[in-house]
Coordinates of C-alpha atoms and ligand atoms in Angstrom, one line a residue:
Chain A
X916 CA 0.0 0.0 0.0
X917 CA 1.3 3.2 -0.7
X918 CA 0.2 6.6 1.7
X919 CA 0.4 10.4 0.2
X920 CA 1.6 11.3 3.7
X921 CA 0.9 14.8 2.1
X922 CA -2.8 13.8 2.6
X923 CA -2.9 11.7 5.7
X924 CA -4.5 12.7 8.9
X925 CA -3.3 9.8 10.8
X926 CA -7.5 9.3 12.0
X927 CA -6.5 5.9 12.1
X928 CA -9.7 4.9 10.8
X929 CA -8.2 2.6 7.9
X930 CA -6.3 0.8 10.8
X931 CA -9.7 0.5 12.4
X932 CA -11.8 -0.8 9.4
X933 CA -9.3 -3.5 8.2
X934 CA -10.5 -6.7 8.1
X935 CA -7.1 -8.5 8.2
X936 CA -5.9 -6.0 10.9
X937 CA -3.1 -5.2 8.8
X938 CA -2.2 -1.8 9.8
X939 CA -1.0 0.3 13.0
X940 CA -0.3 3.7 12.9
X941 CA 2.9 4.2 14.4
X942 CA 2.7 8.0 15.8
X943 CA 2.3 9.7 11.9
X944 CA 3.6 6.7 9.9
X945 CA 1.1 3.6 8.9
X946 CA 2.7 0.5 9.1
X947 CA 1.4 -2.3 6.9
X948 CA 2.1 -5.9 7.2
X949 CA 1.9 -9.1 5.7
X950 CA -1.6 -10.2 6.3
X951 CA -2.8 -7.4 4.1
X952 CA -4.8 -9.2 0.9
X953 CA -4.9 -5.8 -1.0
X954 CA -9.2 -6.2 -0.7
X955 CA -9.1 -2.0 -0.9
X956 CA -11.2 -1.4 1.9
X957 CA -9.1 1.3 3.3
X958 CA -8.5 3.2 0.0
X959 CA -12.4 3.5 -0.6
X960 CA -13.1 4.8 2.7
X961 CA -9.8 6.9 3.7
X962 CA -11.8 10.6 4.2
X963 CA -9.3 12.7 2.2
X964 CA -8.3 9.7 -0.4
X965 CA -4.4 9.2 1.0
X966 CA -4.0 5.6 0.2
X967 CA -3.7 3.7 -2.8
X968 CA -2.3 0.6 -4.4
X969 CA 1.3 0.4 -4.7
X970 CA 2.5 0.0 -8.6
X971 CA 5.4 -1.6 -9.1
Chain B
X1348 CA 18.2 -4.6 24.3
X1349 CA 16.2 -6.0 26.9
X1350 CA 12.8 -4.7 27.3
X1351 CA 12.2 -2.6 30.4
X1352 CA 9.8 -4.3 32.8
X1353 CA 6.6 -3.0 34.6
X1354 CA 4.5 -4.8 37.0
X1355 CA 0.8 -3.8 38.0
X1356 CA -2.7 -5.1 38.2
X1357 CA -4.3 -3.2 35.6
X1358 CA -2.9 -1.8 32.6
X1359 CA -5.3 0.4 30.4
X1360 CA -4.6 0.9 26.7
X1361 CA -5.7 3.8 25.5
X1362 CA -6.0 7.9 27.3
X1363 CA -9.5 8.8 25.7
X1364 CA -12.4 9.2 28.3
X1365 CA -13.3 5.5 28.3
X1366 CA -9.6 4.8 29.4
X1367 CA -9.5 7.7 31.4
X1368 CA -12.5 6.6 33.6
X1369 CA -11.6 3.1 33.9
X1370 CA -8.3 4.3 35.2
X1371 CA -9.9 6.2 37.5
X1372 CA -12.4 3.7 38.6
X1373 CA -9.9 0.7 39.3
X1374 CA -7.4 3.2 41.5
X1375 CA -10.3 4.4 43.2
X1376 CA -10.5 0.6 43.9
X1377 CA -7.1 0.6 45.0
X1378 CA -5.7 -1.4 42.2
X1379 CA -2.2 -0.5 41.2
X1380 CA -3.1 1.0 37.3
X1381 CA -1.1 1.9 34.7
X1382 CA -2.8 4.2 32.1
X1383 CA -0.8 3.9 28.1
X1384 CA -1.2 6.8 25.3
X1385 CA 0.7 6.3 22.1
X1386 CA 0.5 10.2 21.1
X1387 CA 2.3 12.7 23.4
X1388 CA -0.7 14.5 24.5
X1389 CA -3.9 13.4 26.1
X1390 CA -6.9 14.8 23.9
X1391 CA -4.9 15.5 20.9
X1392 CA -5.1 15.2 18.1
X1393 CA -9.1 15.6 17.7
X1394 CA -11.2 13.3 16.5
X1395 CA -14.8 14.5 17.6
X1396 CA -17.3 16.9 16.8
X1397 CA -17.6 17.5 20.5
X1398 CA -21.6 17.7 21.2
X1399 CA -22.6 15.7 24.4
X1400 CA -26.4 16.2 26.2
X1401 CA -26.0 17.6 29.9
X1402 CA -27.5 14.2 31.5
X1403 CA -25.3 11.6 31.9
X1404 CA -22.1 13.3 33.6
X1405 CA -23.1 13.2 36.8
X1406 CA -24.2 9.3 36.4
X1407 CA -20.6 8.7 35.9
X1408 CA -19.0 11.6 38.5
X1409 CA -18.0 13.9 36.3
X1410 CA -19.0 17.3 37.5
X1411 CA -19.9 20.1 34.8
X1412 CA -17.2 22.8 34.3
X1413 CA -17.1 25.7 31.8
X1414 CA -13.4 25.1 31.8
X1415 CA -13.8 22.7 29.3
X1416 CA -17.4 23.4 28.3
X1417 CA -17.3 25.4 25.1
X1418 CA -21.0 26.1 24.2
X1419 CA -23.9 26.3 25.8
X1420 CA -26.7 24.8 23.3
X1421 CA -30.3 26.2 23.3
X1422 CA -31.7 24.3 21.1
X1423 CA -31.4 22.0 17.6
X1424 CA -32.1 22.0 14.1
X1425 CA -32.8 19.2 11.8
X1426 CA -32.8 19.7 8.0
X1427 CA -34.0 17.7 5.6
X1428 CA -31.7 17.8 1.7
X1429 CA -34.7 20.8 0.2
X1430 CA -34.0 22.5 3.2
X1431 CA -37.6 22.1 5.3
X1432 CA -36.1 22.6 8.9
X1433 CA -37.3 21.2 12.4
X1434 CA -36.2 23.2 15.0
X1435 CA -35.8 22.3 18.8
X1436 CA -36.1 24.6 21.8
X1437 CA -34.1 24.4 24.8
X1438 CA -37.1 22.3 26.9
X1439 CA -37.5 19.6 23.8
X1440 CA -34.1 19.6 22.5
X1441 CA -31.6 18.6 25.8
X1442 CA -31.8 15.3 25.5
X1443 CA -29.4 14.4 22.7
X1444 CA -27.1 17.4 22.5
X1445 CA -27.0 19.9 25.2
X1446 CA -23.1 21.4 25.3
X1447 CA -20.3 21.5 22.8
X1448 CA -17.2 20.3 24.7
X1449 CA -13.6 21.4 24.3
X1450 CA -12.5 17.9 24.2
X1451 CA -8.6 19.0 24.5
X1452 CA -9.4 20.2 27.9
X1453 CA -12.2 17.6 28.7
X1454 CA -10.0 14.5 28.2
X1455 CA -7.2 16.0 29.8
X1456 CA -10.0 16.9 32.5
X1457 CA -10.3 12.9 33.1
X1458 CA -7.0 11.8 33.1
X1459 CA -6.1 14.0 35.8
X1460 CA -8.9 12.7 37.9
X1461 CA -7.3 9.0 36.8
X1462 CA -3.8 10.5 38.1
X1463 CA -5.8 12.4 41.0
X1464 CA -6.9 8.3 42.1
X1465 CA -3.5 7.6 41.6
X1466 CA -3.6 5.7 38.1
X1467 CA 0.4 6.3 36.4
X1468 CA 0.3 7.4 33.1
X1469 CA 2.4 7.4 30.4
X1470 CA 2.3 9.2 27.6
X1471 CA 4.1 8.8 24.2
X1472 CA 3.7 5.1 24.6
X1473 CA 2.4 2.8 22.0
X1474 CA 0.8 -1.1 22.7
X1475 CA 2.6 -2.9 20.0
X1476 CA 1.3 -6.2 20.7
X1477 CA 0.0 -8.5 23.8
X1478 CA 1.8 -11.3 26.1
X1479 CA 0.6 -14.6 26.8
X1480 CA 2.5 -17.1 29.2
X1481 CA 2.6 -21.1 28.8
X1482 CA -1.2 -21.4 28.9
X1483 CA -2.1 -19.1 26.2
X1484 CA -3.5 -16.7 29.2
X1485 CA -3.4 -13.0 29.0
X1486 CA -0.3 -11.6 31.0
X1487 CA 0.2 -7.9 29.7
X1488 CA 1.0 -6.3 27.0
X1489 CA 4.4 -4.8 25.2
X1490 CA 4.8 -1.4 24.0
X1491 CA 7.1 1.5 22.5
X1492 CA 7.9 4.3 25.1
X1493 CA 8.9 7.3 23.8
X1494 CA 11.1 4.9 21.3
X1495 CA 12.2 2.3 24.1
X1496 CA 10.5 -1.4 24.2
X1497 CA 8.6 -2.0 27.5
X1498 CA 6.7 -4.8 29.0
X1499 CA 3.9 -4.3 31.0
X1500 CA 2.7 -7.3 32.9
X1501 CA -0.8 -7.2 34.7
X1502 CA -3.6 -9.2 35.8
X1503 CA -6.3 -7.5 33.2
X1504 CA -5.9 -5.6 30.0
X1505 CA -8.4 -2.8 29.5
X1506 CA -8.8 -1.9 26.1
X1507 CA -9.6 1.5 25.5
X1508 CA -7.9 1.8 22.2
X1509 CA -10.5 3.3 20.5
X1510 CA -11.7 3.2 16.5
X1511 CA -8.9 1.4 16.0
X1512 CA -9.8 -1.5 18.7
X1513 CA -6.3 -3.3 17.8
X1514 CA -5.4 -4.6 21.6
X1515 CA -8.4 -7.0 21.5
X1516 CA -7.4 -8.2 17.8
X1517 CA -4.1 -8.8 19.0
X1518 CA -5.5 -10.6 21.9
X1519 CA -7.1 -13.1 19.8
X1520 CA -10.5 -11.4 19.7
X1521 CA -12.8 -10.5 16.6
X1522 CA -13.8 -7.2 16.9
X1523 CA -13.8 -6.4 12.9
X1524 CA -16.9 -4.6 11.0
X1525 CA -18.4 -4.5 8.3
X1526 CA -18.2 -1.8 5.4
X1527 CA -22.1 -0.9 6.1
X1528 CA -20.9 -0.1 10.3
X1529 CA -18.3 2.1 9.3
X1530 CA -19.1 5.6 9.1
X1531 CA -16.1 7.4 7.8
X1532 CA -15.8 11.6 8.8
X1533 CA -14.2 14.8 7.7
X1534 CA -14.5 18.0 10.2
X1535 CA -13.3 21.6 9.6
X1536 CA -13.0 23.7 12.6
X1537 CA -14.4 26.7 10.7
X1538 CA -14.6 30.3 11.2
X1539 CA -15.6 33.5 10.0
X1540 CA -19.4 32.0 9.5
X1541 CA -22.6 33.0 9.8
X1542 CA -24.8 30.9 12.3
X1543 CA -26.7 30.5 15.5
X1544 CA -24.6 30.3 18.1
X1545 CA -27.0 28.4 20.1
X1546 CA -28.4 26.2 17.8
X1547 CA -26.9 22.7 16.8
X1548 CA -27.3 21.8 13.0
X1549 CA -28.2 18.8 11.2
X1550 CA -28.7 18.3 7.8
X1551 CA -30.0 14.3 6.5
X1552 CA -30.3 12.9 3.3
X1553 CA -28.3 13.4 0.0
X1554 CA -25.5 15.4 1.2
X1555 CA -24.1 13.0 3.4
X1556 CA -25.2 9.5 2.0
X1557 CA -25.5 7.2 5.1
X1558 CA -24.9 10.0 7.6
X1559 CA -26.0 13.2 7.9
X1560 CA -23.9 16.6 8.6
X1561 CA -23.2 18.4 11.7
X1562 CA -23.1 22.0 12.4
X1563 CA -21.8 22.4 16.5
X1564 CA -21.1 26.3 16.8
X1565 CA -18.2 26.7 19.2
X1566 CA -18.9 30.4 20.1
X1567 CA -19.7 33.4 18.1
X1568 CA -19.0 32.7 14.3
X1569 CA -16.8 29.4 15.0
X1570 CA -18.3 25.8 14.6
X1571 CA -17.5 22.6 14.0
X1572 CA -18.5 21.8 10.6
X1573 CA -18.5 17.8 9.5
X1574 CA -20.1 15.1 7.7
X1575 CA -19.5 11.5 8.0
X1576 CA -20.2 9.1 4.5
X1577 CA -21.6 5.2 5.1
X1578 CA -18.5 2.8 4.0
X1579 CA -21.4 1.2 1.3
X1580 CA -22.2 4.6 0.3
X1581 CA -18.2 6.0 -0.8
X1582 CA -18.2 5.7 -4.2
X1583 CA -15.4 8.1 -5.4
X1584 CA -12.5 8.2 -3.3
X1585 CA -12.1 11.1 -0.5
X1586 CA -16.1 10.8 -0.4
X1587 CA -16.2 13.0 3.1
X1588 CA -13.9 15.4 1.8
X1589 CA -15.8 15.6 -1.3
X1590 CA -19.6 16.2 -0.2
X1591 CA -18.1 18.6 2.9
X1592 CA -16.3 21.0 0.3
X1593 CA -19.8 20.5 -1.6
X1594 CA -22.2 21.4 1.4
X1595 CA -19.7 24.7 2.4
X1596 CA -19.3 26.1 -1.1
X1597 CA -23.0 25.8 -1.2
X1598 CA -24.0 27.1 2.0
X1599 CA -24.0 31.0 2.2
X1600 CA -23.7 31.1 5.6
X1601 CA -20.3 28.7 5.4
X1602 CA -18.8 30.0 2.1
X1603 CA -16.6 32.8 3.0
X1604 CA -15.6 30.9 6.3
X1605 CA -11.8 29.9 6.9
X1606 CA -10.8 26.2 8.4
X1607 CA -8.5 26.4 11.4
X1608 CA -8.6 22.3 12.1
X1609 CA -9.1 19.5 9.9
X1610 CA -10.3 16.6 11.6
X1611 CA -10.8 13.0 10.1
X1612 CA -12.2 9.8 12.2
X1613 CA -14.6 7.0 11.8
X1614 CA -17.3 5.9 13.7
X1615 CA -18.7 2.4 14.3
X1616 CA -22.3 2.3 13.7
X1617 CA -23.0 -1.8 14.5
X1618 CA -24.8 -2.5 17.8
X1619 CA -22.0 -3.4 20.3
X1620 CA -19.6 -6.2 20.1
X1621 CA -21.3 -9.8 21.1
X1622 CA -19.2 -9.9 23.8
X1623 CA -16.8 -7.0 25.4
X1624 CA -15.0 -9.4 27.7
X1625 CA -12.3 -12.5 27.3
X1626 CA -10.1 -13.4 30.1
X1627 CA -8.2 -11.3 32.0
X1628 CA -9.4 -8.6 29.3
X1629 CA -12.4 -6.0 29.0
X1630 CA -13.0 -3.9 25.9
X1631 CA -14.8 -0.2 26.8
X1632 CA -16.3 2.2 24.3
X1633 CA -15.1 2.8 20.9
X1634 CA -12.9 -0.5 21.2
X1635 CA -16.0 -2.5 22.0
X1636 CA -17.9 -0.9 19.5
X1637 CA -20.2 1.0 21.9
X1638 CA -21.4 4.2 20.3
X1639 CA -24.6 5.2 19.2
X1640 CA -25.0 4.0 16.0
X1641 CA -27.6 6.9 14.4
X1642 CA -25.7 9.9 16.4
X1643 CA -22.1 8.3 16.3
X1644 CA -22.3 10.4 19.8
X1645 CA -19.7 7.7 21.6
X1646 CA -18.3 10.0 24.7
X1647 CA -21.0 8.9 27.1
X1648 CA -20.9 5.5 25.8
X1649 CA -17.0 5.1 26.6
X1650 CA -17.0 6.9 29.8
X1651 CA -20.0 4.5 31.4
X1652 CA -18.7 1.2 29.9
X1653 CA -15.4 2.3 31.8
X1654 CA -16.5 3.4 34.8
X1655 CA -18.4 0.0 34.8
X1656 CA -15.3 -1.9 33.9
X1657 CA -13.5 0.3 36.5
X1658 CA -16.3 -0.9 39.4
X1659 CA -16.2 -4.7 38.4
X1660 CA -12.7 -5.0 38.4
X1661 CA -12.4 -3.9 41.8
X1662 CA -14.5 -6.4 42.6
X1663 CA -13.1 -8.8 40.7
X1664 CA -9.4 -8.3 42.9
X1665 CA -10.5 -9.2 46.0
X1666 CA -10.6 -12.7 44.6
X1667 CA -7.8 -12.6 42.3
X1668 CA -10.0 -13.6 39.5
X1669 CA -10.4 -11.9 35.6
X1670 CA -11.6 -15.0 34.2
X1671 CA -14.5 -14.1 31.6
X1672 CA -16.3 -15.5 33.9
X1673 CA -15.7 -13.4 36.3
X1674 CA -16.0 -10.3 34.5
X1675 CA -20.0 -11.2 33.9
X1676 CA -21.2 -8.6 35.7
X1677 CA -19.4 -5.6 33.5
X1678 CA -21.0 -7.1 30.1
X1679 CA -24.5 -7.1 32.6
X1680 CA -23.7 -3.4 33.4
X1681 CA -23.0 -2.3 30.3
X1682 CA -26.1 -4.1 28.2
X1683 CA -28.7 -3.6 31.2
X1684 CA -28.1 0.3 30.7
X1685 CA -27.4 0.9 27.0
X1686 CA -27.9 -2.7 24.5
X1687 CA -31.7 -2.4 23.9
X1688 CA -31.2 1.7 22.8
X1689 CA -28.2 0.8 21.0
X1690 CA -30.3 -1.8 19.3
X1691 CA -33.1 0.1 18.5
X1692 CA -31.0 2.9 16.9
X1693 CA -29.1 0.6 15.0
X1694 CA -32.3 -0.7 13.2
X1695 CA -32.9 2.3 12.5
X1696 CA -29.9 3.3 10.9
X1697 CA -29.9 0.5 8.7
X1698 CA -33.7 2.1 7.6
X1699 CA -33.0 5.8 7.5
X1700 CA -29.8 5.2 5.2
X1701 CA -31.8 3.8 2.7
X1702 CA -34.2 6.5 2.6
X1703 CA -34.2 8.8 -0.6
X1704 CA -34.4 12.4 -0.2
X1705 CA -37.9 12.5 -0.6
X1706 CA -38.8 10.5 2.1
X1707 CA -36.6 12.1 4.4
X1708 CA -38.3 15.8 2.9
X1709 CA -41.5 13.6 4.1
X1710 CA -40.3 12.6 7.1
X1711 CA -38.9 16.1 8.6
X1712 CA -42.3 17.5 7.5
X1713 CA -44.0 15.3 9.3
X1714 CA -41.8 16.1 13.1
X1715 CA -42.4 19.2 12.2
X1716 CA -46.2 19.3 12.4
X1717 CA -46.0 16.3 15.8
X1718 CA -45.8 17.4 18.8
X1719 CA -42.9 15.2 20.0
X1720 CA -42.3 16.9 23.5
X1721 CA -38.8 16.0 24.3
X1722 CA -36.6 15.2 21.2
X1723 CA -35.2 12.4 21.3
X1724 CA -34.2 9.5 18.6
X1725 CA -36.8 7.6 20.9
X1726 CA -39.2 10.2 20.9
X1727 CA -38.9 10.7 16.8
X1728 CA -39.0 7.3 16.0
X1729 CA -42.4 7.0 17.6
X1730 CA -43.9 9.8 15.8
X1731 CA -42.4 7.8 12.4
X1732 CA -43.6 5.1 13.6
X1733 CA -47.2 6.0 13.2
X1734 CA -47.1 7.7 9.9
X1735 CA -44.4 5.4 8.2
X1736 CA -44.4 1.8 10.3
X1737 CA -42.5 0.4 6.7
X1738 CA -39.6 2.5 8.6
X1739 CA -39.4 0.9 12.2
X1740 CA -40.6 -2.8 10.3
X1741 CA -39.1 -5.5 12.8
X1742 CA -38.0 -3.1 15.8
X1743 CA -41.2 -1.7 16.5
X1744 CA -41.7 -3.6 20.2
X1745 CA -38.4 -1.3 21.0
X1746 CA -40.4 1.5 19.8
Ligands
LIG3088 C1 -15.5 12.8 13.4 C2 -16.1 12.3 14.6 C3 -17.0 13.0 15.3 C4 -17.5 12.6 16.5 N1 -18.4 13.4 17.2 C5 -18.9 13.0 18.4 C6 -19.8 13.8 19.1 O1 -20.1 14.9 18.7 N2 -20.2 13.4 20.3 C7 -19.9 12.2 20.9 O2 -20.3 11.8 22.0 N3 -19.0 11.4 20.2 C8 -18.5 11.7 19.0 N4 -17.7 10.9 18.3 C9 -17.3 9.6 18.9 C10 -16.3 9.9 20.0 O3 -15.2 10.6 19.6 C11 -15.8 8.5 20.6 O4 -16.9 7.7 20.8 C12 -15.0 8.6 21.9 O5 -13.9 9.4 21.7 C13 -14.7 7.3 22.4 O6 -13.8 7.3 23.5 P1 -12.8 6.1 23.7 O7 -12.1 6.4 25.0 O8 -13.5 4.8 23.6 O9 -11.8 6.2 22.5 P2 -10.9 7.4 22.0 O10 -11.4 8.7 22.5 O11 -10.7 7.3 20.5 O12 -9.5 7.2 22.7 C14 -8.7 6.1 22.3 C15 -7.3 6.5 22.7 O13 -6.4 5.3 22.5 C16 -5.2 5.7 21.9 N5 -4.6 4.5 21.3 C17 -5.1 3.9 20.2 N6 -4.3 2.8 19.9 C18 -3.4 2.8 20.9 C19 -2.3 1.9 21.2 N7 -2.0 0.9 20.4 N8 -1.5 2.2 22.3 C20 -1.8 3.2 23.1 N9 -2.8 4.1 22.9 C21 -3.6 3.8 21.8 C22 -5.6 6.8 21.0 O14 -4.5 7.6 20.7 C23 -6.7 7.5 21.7 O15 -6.1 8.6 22.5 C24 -17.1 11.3 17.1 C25 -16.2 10.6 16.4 C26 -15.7 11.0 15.2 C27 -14.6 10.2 14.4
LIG3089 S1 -7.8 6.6 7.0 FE1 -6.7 7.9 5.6 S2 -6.3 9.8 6.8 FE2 -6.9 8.3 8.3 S3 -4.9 7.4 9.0 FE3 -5.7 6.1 7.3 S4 -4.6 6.9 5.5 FE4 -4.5 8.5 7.1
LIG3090 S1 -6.3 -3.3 1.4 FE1 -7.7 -4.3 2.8 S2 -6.4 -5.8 3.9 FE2 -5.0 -4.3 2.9 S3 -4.6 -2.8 4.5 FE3 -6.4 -2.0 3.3 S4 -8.2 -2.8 4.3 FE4 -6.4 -4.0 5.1

């Protein structure tokens, strides 16, 4: 996952809503881990739109 | 390194007011309590529009003070999407928002009556993760303290970790939701406006699809403007950012206003977990789900459900046991006072969000001409009740 840190209001609500608890926000950084499946919960309901997928 | 070591009986995750008052509660008990925050101040940064009603503090010992009372509220104001408005005096509206809080102050307010009991808290420090001995039982939990690793051991975990409700996922609990529970919010802190100072605002239907937006005036010309968007119902990407720029740039009275705070959050809008308890750990408010799920209003919700959890674990030292078992009597407190309202209000959620903006236009009209006597969601719902039963279909004996 990659976060516009630009954007982010560290709400933590995406580390709240994700089903696979794959995220903890570490002070003002998200931290993601393994267990995330990509599902895109958290990029459809971040309120100002700061995550998205990561293209490699 | 080695991690440094702490010993206590109760370690509370979390410095919001449901931490806060179990904190309090369990070293008014006399239980040795360590109180965790991850961020470096207590009541920062905001995640709230801040509106509680007047009733309930004194239930949990929390006495009024204007030094972290912002606004004195009047009265309320419901609007439907075309703009037909239902509006509340003082001796109808109280019950569901009576003051707008300054909820920097306020939660700092209720950590120093935690420290006052003697709770210890520190701040800057992060629960990373849980430990469990031999027997897979519940032991403490390990965090980050302003960079160092800790361990705290203790005979129950409270977790009062808010939104994010992580402690009890770690802990081997479910407490996940579902995309239609999740009510996600945007908040400017706005000034230079044009509104009633007494009057709390709120708008339903098409402008904040799932949710409705609030208008809580923090003085002369100052408010908290927000809006929170159903999970089902974001369709776009930045959905709350989107329809709150949309409702200010449309509203006169906003348009030429200035933000001073931007303020993002989610809400849970499910009825309550199944169960707020495991051993030797208790979940209270946000963590446990516990907020109201029509008004998102979760202050009152969290500071009971602690002060509850405070109380039983008290009891539940004197015989050394935090077995699920024996923590029975906190979900008993909790669901006596609040499961059948949070119940109701979730059915109704799950009606009025699929209400088009006609009905709601319908629906507002039809308040307006009741005569409801207090305003309440209780109160409301029985007046919709007569007029449009399709909308209380299957709740109606809580009605
Ligand atoms: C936009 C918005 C508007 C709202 N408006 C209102 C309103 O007008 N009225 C109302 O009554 N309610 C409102 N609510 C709900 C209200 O804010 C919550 O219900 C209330 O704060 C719950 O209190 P709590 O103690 O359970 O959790 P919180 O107040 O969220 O406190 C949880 C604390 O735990 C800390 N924490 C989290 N994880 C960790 C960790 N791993 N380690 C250490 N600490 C951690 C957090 O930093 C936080 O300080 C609103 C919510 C939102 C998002
Ligand atoms: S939901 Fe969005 S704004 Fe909130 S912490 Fe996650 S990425 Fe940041
Ligand atoms: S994409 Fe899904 S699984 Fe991955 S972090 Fe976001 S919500 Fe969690």
């Amino acid at each position: 996952m990659k976060v516009n840190y630009d954007k982010c209001l560290h709400c933590g609500g995406c580390a709240g809503s994700c089903p696979q608890n794959a995220i903890y926000l570490n002070d003002y950084i998200l931290e993601f881990n393994e267990r995330c499946n990509l599902c895109g919960r958290c990029i459809k309901i971040c309120p100002v739109g700061a995550l998205s997928k990561e293209v490699s | 390194m080695a991690a440094k070591r702490y010993d206590c009986d109760i370690v509370v995750v979390g410095g919001g007011p449901g931490g806060s008052m179990a904190a309090k509660y369990c070293a008014e008990g006399g239980l040795k309590t360590i109180m965790i925050e991850k961020d470096a101040e207590i009541g920062a940064p905001l995640r709230c529009a801040e509106g509680v009603s007047k009733k309930w503090l004194t239930e949990v010992g929390i006495e009024p003070d204007p030094a972290w009372i912002c606004a004195d509220m009047v009265g309320a104001i419901i609007k439907s999407p075309s703009g037909h408005k239902f509006q509340l005096d003082e001796s109808q509206a109280g019950a569901e928002v009576g003051y707008v809080l300054e909820r920097h102050l306020f939660d700092k307010h209720l950590a120093a009556m935690a420290a006052e009991a003697g709770a210890d808290i520190m701040l800057r420090t992060g629960c990373t993760g849980v430990i469990k001995d031999g027997n897979n039982k519940l032991i403490g939990v390990r965090a980050k303290s302003m960079g160092e690793p800790i361990e705290i051991y203790a005979k129950c975990v409270v977790a009062a970790d808010g939104f994010e409700s992580q402690v009890a996922r770690w802990a081997g609990m479910d407490t996940g939701i579902k995309l239609s529970d999740i009510v996600t919010c945007l908040q400017y802190r706005m000034t230079g406006i044009d509104i009633d100072a007494e009057y709390c605002e709120f708008v339903v239907g098409s402008p904040a699809p799932g949710g409705y937006v609030w208008i809580f005036p923090k003085g002369d010309n100052i408010a908290n403007v927000g809006l929170g968007v159903q999970g089902t119902k974001c369709k776009l990407g930045a959905d709350p950012k989107y329809y709150l720029d949309k409702f200010i740039a449309e509203d006169p009275r906003l348009n030429k206003g200035q933000v001073l705070e931007i303020v993002g959050g989610m809400v849970s809008t499910c009825p309550g977990m199944d169960d707020a308890t495991a051993d030797n750990l208790v979940l209270v408010g946000d963590a446990a789900r516990i907020i109201d799920p029509i008004t998102g209003g979760g202050i009152c919700h969290a500071c009971r459900t602690g002060m509850y959890a405070g109380k039983v674990l008290t009891e539940c030292a004197k015989k050394n046991d935090f077995s699920k078992k024996a923590l029975k009597p906190y979900e008993k407190m909790w669901r006596d006072r609040m499961e059948d309202k949070l119940y109701r209000n979730f059915m109704a959620k799950e009606r009025l969000a699929q209400l088009d903006d006609k009905t709601i236009d319908e629906l507002v009209l039809l308040i307006q001409d009741s005569d409801i006597g207090e305003v309440n969601v209780y109160n409301l719902l029985k007046v919709i009740k007569e007029k449009f039963p399709q909308v209380v279909e299957g709740f109606e004996d809580l009605i």
